[in-house]
JSON list of C-alpha atoms in Angstrom, two decimals:
[
{"chain": "I", "resi": 15, "resn": "MET", "atom": "CA", "xyz": [5.58, -31.87, -15.03]},
{"chain": "I", "resi": 16, "resn": "GLU", "atom": "CA", "xyz": [5.16, -28.97, -17.50]},
{"chain": "I", "resi": 17, "resn": "THR", "atom": "CA", "xyz": [1.59, -27.90, -15.88]},
{"chain": "I", "resi": 18, "resn": "ASP", "atom": "CA", "xyz": [3.50, -26.79, -12.94]},
{"chain": "I", "resi": 19, "resn": "ASP", "atom": "CA", "xyz": [4.96, -24.37, -14.37]},
{"chain": "I", "resi": 20, "resn": "SER", "atom": "CA", "xyz": [1.71, -22.78, -16.24]},
{"chain": "I", "resi": 21, "resn": "VAL", "atom": "CA", "xyz": [0.31, -23.26, -12.71]},
{"chain": "I", "resi": 22, "resn": "TRP", "atom": "CA", "xyz": [3.78, -20.99, -12.27]},
{"chain": "I", "resi": 23, "resn": "ARG", "atom": "CA", "xyz": [3.30, -18.88, -14.77]},
{"chain": "I", "resi": 24, "resn": "ILE", "atom": "CA", "xyz": [-0.16, -17.71, -14.53]},
{"chain": "I", "resi": 25, "resn": "ILE", "atom": "CA", "xyz": [0.59, -17.11, -10.65]},
{"chain": "I", "resi": 26, "resn": "ARG", "atom": "CA", "xyz": [3.90, -14.38, -11.12]},
{"chain": "I", "resi": 27, "resn": "ALA", "atom": "CA", "xyz": [1.18, -13.05, -14.85]},
{"chain": "I", "resi": 28, "resn": "LEU", "atom": "CA", "xyz": [-1.25, -12.64, -11.90]},
{"chain": "I", "resi": 29, "resn": "HIS", "atom": "CA", "xyz": [0.78, -10.97, -9.35]},
{"chain": "I", "resi": 30, "resn": "ARG", "atom": "CA", "xyz": [2.57, -8.68, -12.04]},
{"chain": "I", "resi": 31, "resn": "ALA", "atom": "CA", "xyz": [-0.72, -7.50, -13.20]},
{"chain": "I", "resi": 32, "resn": "ALA", "atom": "CA", "xyz": [-1.73, -6.70, -9.51]},
{"chain": "I", "resi": 33, "resn": "THR", "atom": "CA", "xyz": [1.08, -4.89, -9.32]},
{"chain": "I", "resi": 34, "resn": "LEU", "atom": "CA", "xyz": [0.83, -2.71, -12.16]},
{"chain": "I", "resi": 35, "resn": "GLN", "atom": "CA", "xyz": [-3.15, -2.02, -10.99]},
{"chain": "I", "resi": 36, "resn": "GLN", "atom": "CA", "xyz": [-1.62, -0.28, -7.45]},
{"chain": "I", "resi": 37, "resn": "ARG", "atom": "CA", "xyz": [1.30, 1.40, -9.25]},
{"chain": "I", "resi": 38, "resn": "ALA", "atom": "CA", "xyz": [-1.67, 3.03, -11.72]},
{"chain": "I", "resi": 39, "resn": "ALA", "atom": "CA", "xyz": [-3.04, 3.86, -8.80]},
{"chain": "I", "resi": 40, "resn": "ALA", "atom": "CA", "xyz": [-0.68, 5.35, -7.18]},
{"chain": "I", "resi": 41, "resn": "THR", "atom": "CA", "xyz": [-0.30, 7.31, -9.44]},
{"chain": "I", "resi": 42, "resn": "ALA", "atom": "CA", "xyz": [-3.05, 9.03, -8.74]},
{"chain": "I", "resi": 43, "resn": "GLU", "atom": "CA", "xyz": [-4.31, 12.25, -6.99]},
{"chain": "I", "resi": 44, "resn": "LEU", "atom": "CA", "xyz": [-6.25, 9.85, -4.45]},
{"chain": "I", "resi": 45, "resn": "GLY", "atom": "CA", "xyz": [-3.29, 8.05, -3.97]},
{"chain": "I", "resi": 46, "resn": "TYR", "atom": "CA", "xyz": [-3.87, 4.25, -3.37]},
{"chain": "I", "resi": 47, "resn": "ALA", "atom": "CA", "xyz": [-5.88, 4.16, -0.54]},
{"chain": "I", "resi": 48, "resn": "ALA", "atom": "CA", "xyz": [-8.37, 6.41, -0.78]},
{"chain": "I", "resi": 49, "resn": "LEU", "atom": "CA", "xyz": [-8.64, 5.32, -4.75]},
{"chain": "I", "resi": 50, "resn": "GLY", "atom": "CA", "xyz": [-9.05, 1.81, -2.86]},
{"chain": "I", "resi": 51, "resn": "VAL", "atom": "CA", "xyz": [-11.81, 3.04, -0.76]},
{"chain": "I", "resi": 52, "resn": "LEU", "atom": "CA", "xyz": [-13.75, 4.76, -2.84]},
{"chain": "I", "resi": 53, "resn": "ASN", "atom": "CA", "xyz": [-13.60, 2.25, -5.89]},
{"chain": "I", "resi": 54, "resn": "ALA", "atom": "CA", "xyz": [-14.47, -0.89, -3.30]},
{"chain": "I", "resi": 55, "resn": "ALA", "atom": "CA", "xyz": [-16.87, 1.37, -2.14]},
{"chain": "I", "resi": 56, "resn": "ALA", "atom": "CA", "xyz": [-17.92, 2.23, -5.22]},
{"chain": "I", "resi": 57, "resn": "VAL", "atom": "CA", "xyz": [-18.72, -1.90, -5.84]},
{"chain": "I", "resi": 58, "resn": "ALA", "atom": "CA", "xyz": [-20.69, -2.14, -2.63]},
{"chain": "I", "resi": 59, "resn": "PRO", "atom": "CA", "xyz": [-21.26, 0.28, 0.51]},
{"chain": "I", "resi": 60, "resn": "GLY", "atom": "CA", "xyz": [-19.43, -0.94, 3.59]},
{"chain": "I", "resi": 61, "resn": "THR", "atom": "CA", "xyz": [-17.76, -0.49, 7.56]},
{"chain": "I", "resi": 62, "resn": "PRO", "atom": "CA", "xyz": [-14.94, 0.47, 7.39]},
{"chain": "I", "resi": 63, "resn": "SER", "atom": "CA", "xyz": [-13.74, -2.65, 9.08]},
{"chain": "I", "resi": 64, "resn": "ALA", "atom": "CA", "xyz": [-15.12, -4.82, 6.29]},
{"chain": "I", "resi": 65, "resn": "LEU", "atom": "CA", "xyz": [-13.13, -2.26, 3.61]},
{"chain": "I", "resi": 66, "resn": "SER", "atom": "CA", "xyz": [-9.75, -2.66, 5.52]},
{"chain": "I", "resi": 67, "resn": "ARG", "atom": "CA", "xyz": [-10.81, -6.06, 5.29]},
{"chain": "I", "resi": 68, "resn": "GLU", "atom": "CA", "xyz": [-11.46, -6.11, 1.63]},
{"chain": "I", "resi": 69, "resn": "LEU", "atom": "CA", "xyz": [-8.30, -4.02, 0.43]},
{"chain": "I", "resi": 70, "resn": "GLY", "atom": "CA", "xyz": [-6.12, -5.78, 2.92]},
{"chain": "I", "resi": 71, "resn": "LEU", "atom": "CA", "xyz": [-4.92, -2.41, 4.55]},
{"chain": "I", "resi": 72, "resn": "PRO", "atom": "CA", "xyz": [-4.26, -1.87, 7.77]},
{"chain": "I", "resi": 73, "resn": "PRO", "atom": "CA", "xyz": [-8.08, -0.34, 9.57]},
{"chain": "I", "resi": 74, "resn": "GLN", "atom": "CA", "xyz": [-6.60, 3.27, 10.61]},
{"chain": "I", "resi": 75, "resn": "THR", "atom": "CA", "xyz": [-5.27, 3.54, 6.57]},
{"chain": "I", "resi": 76, "resn": "VAL", "atom": "CA", "xyz": [-8.97, 2.82, 5.74]},
{"chain": "I", "resi": 77, "resn": "SER", "atom": "CA", "xyz": [-10.11, 5.34, 8.37]},
{"chain": "I", "resi": 78, "resn": "ARG", "atom": "CA", "xyz": [-7.61, 8.10, 7.28]},
{"chain": "I", "resi": 79, "resn": "ALA", "atom": "CA", "xyz": [-8.82, 7.45, 3.34]},
{"chain": "I", "resi": 80, "resn": "VAL", "atom": "CA", "xyz": [-12.74, 7.12, 4.61]},
{"chain": "I", "resi": 81, "resn": "ALA", "atom": "CA", "xyz": [-11.72, 11.49, 6.35]},
{"chain": "I", "resi": 82, "resn": "GLU", "atom": "CA", "xyz": [-9.83, 12.36, 3.51]},
{"chain": "I", "resi": 83, "resn": "LEU", "atom": "CA", "xyz": [-13.14, 11.07, 0.63]},
{"chain": "I", "resi": 84, "resn": "GLU", "atom": "CA", "xyz": [-15.06, 12.69, 2.90]},
{"chain": "I", "resi": 85, "resn": "ALA", "atom": "CA", "xyz": [-13.92, 16.13, 3.52]},
{"chain": "I", "resi": 86, "resn": "ALA", "atom": "CA", "xyz": [-12.88, 16.29, -0.41]},
{"chain": "I", "resi": 87, "resn": "THR", "atom": "CA", "xyz": [-17.13, 15.19, -0.51]},
{"chain": "I", "resi": 88, "resn": "LEU", "atom": "CA", "xyz": [-16.26, 11.81, -2.63]},
{"chain": "I", "resi": 89, "resn": "ILE", "atom": "CA", "xyz": [-17.88, 9.03, -0.08]},
{"chain": "I", "resi": 90, "resn": "GLU", "atom": "CA", "xyz": [-20.82, 9.71, 2.83]},
{"chain": "I", "resi": 91, "resn": "ARG", "atom": "CA", "xyz": [-21.12, 7.85, 6.16]},
{"chain": "I", "resi": 92, "resn": "HIS", "atom": "CA", "xyz": [-24.25, 6.13, 6.33]},
{"chain": "I", "resi": 93, "resn": "GLY", "atom": "CA", "xyz": [-25.75, 4.80, 10.26]},
{"chain": "I", "resi": 94, "resn": "ASP", "atom": "CA", "xyz": [-24.82, 1.20, 9.68]},
{"chain": "I", "resi": 95, "resn": "PRO", "atom": "CA", "xyz": [-28.84, -0.49, 10.01]},
{"chain": "I", "resi": 96, "resn": "HIS", "atom": "CA", "xyz": [-26.80, -3.51, 11.26]},
{"chain": "I", "resi": 97, "resn": "ASP", "atom": "CA", "xyz": [-24.67, -2.48, 13.98]},
{"chain": "I", "resi": 98, "resn": "GLY", "atom": "CA", "xyz": [-25.83, 1.37, 15.90]},
{"chain": "I", "resi": 99, "resn": "ARG", "atom": "CA", "xyz": [-21.76, 2.12, 16.77]},
{"chain": "I", "resi": 100, "resn": "SER", "atom": "CA", "xyz": [-20.87, 1.84, 13.16]},
{"chain": "I", "resi": 101, "resn": "TYR", "atom": "CA", "xyz": [-21.61, 2.59, 9.45]},
{"chain": "I", "resi": 102, "resn": "THR", "atom": "CA", "xyz": [-20.98, 2.74, 5.42]},
{"chain": "I", "resi": 103, "resn": "VAL", "atom": "CA", "xyz": [-19.59, 4.59, 3.38]},
{"chain": "I", "resi": 104, "resn": "GLN", "atom": "CA", "xyz": [-20.45, 4.92, -0.27]},
{"chain": "I", "resi": 105, "resn": "PRO", "atom": "CA", "xyz": [-19.28, 7.43, -3.28]},
{"chain": "I", "resi": 106, "resn": "THR", "atom": "CA", "xyz": [-21.35, 11.03, -3.52]},
{"chain": "I", "resi": 107, "resn": "THR", "atom": "CA", "xyz": [-21.94, 11.95, -7.41]},
{"chain": "I", "resi": 108, "resn": "SER", "atom": "CA", "xyz": [-18.65, 13.08, -7.47]},
{"chain": "I", "resi": 109, "resn": "GLY", "atom": "CA", "xyz": [-16.94, 10.24, -5.36]},
{"chain": "I", "resi": 110, "resn": "ARG", "atom": "CA", "xyz": [-18.67, 7.96, -8.36]},
{"chain": "I", "resi": 111, "resn": "SER", "atom": "CA", "xyz": [-17.66, 10.11, -11.46]},
{"chain": "I", "resi": 112, "resn": "THR", "atom": "CA", "xyz": [-14.36, 10.48, -10.44]},
{"chain": "I", "resi": 113, "resn": "ILE", "atom": "CA", "xyz": [-13.53, 6.70, -9.71]},
{"chain": "I", "resi": 114, "resn": "ASP", "atom": "CA", "xyz": [-15.62, 6.09, -13.34]},
{"chain": "I", "resi": 115, "resn": "ALA", "atom": "CA", "xyz": [-12.55, 9.29, -14.33]},
{"chain": "I", "resi": 116, "resn": "PHE", "atom": "CA", "xyz": [-10.47, 6.68, -12.39]},
{"chain": "I", "resi": 117, "resn": "ARG", "atom": "CA", "xyz": [-11.29, 3.22, -14.09]},
{"chain": "I", "resi": 118, "resn": "ARG", "atom": "CA", "xyz": [-12.48, 4.61, -17.81]},
{"chain": "I", "resi": 119, "resn": "ASP", "atom": "CA", "xyz": [-8.28, 5.75, -18.14]},
{"chain": "I", "resi": 120, "resn": "LEU", "atom": "CA", "xyz": [-7.03, 2.76, -16.99]},
{"chain": "I", "resi": 121, "resn": "SER", "atom": "CA", "xyz": [-9.24, 0.69, -19.21]},
{"chain": "I", "resi": 122, "resn": "GLU", "atom": "CA", "xyz": [-7.78, 2.96, -22.21]},
{"chain": "I", "resi": 123, "resn": "ARG", "atom": "CA", "xyz": [-3.89, 2.50, -21.24]},
{"chain": "I", "resi": 124, "resn": "PHE", "atom": "CA", "xyz": [-5.12, -1.83, -20.94]},
{"chain": "I", "resi": 125, "resn": "VAL", "atom": "CA", "xyz": [-7.31, -1.55, -24.36]},
{"chain": "I", "resi": 126, "resn": "ALA", "atom": "CA", "xyz": [-3.67, -0.45, -26.13]},
{"chain": "I", "resi": 127, "resn": "HIS", "atom": "CA", "xyz": [-2.07, -3.59, -25.11]},
{"chain": "I", "resi": 128, "resn": "LEU", "atom": "CA", "xyz": [-4.81, -5.81, -26.21]},
{"chain": "I", "resi": 129, "resn": "THR", "atom": "CA", "xyz": [-4.91, -4.28, -30.25]},
{"chain": "I", "resi": 130, "resn": "ASP", "atom": "CA", "xyz": [-4.24, -8.08, -31.78]},
{"chain": "I", "resi": 131, "resn": "TRP", "atom": "CA", "xyz": [-6.42, -9.74, -29.77]},
{"chain": "I", "resi": 132, "resn": "THR", "atom": "CA", "xyz": [-10.22, -10.39, -30.76]},
{"chain": "I", "resi": 133, "resn": "ALA", "atom": "CA", "xyz": [-13.32, -9.49, -28.87]},
{"chain": "I", "resi": 134, "resn": "GLY", "atom": "CA", "xyz": [-14.05, -12.96, -28.79]},
{"chain": "I", "resi": 135, "resn": "ASP", "atom": "CA", "xyz": [-10.35, -12.94, -27.51]},
{"chain": "I", "resi": 136, "resn": "VAL", "atom": "CA", "xyz": [-10.71, -11.01, -24.74]},
{"chain": "I", "resi": 137, "resn": "SER", "atom": "CA", "xyz": [-14.20, -12.01, -23.42]},
{"chain": "I", "resi": 138, "resn": "ALA", "atom": "CA", "xyz": [-13.08, -15.68, -23.36]},
{"chain": "I", "resi": 139, "resn": "PHE", "atom": "CA", "xyz": [-10.24, -14.24, -21.12]},
{"chain": "I", "resi": 140, "resn": "ALA", "atom": "CA", "xyz": [-12.34, -12.00, -19.26]},
{"chain": "I", "resi": 141, "resn": "ALA", "atom": "CA", "xyz": [-14.76, -14.64, -18.24]},
{"chain": "I", "resi": 142, "resn": "GLN", "atom": "CA", "xyz": [-11.51, -17.52, -17.22]},
{"chain": "I", "resi": 143, "resn": "LEU", "atom": "CA", "xyz": [-10.10, -14.80, -15.34]},
{"chain": "I", "resi": 144, "resn": "GLU", "atom": "CA", "xyz": [-13.07, -13.83, -13.55]},
{"chain": "I", "resi": 145, "resn": "ALA", "atom": "CA", "xyz": [-14.11, -17.79, -13.16]},
{"chain": "I", "resi": 146, "resn": "LEU", "atom": "CA", "xyz": [-10.30, -18.58, -11.26]},
{"chain": "I", "resi": 147, "resn": "VAL", "atom": "CA", "xyz": [-10.16, -15.13, -9.16]},
{"chain": "I", "resi": 148, "resn": "GLY", "atom": "CA", "xyz": [-13.31, -16.70, -7.92]},
{"chain": "I", "resi": 149, "resn": "ALA", "atom": "CA", "xyz": [-12.42, -19.50, -7.14]},
{"chain": "I", "resi": 150, "resn": "LEU", "atom": "CA", "xyz": [-9.42, -18.27, -5.47]},
{"chain": "I", "resi": 151, "resn": "GLU", "atom": "CA", "xyz": [-11.20, -16.22, -3.23]},
{"chain": "I", "resi": 152, "resn": "GLY", "atom": "CA", "xyz": [-13.98, -18.98, -2.08]},
{"chain": "I", "resi": 153, "resn": "GLY", "atom": "CA", "xyz": [-11.59, -21.39, -1.32]},
{"chain": "I", "resi": 154, "resn": "THR", "atom": "CA", "xyz": [-8.56, -19.82, 0.19]},
{"chain": "I", "resi": 155, "resn": "PRO", "atom": "CA", "xyz": [-9.62, -18.17, 3.26]},
{"chain": "I", "resi": 156, "resn": "ALA", "atom": "CA", "xyz": [-7.75, -14.87, 3.49]},
{"chain": "I", "resi": 157, "resn": "PRO", "atom": "CA", "xyz": [-3.90, -14.18, 5.54]},
{"chain": "I", "resi": 158, "resn": "ARG", "atom": "CA", "xyz": [-4.10, -13.22, 8.38]},
{"chain": "I", "resi": 159, "resn": "PRO", "atom": "CA", "xyz": [-1.66, -10.73, 10.13]},
{"chain": "I", "resi": 160, "resn": "ARG", "atom": "CA", "xyz": [1.48, -11.77, 11.14]},
{"chain": "I", "resi": 161, "resn": "GLU", "atom": "CA", "xyz": [2.01, -11.14, 14.38]},
{"chain": "I", "resi": 162, "resn": "ARG", "atom": "CA", "xyz": [4.82, -8.40, 15.21]},
{"chain": "I", "resi": 163, "resn": "ARG", "atom": "CA", "xyz": [7.00, -9.91, 17.89]},
{"chain": "I", "resi": 164, "resn": "ALA", "atom": "CA", "xyz": [9.51, -7.82, 19.31]},
{"chain": "I", "resi": 165, "resn": "ARG", "atom": "CA", "xyz": [12.71, -7.98, 17.95]},
{"chain": "I", "resi": 166, "resn": "SER", "atom": "CA", "xyz": [15.71, -8.91, 19.77]},
{"chain": "I", "resi": 167, "resn": "TRP", "atom": "CA", "xyz": [18.16, -6.10, 19.48]},
{"chain": "I", "resi": 168, "resn": "ARG", "atom": "CA", "xyz": [15.04, -4.14, 21.48]},
{"chain": "I", "resi": 169, "resn": "ARG", "atom": "CA", "xyz": [14.28, -5.79, 24.80]}
]
């Protein structure tokens, strides 16, 4: 069926786009995990466990990133009003400037590939893509981490 082929093309294109964004983040001075934490906290301050779920990163990776970002004065911790044992993180003014600069740089590199698109085409595509991703987020539970099994040769 032709629709199946088109759907597969969308899936592959989304995967390739995500890979390109991950590569750009990995080459940033902060690195992929810290940049992801800073970006997610700039969108909506959250607890480390919420950021871990949002980013699909192990909790210890997020904790390390939070410590690095805090040491660099890019984020600050605030007590979680809903859980006295936890805290939320949000960007400092310097952190917001850092994430804004990364977004601007990534957007400028992206725009270079849209020179033959009209503003209306870009806007329509953005709306359709946001609708698709929103539907995927709402309709598909986040995958659970796979259980690690001992290798038979390690027993």
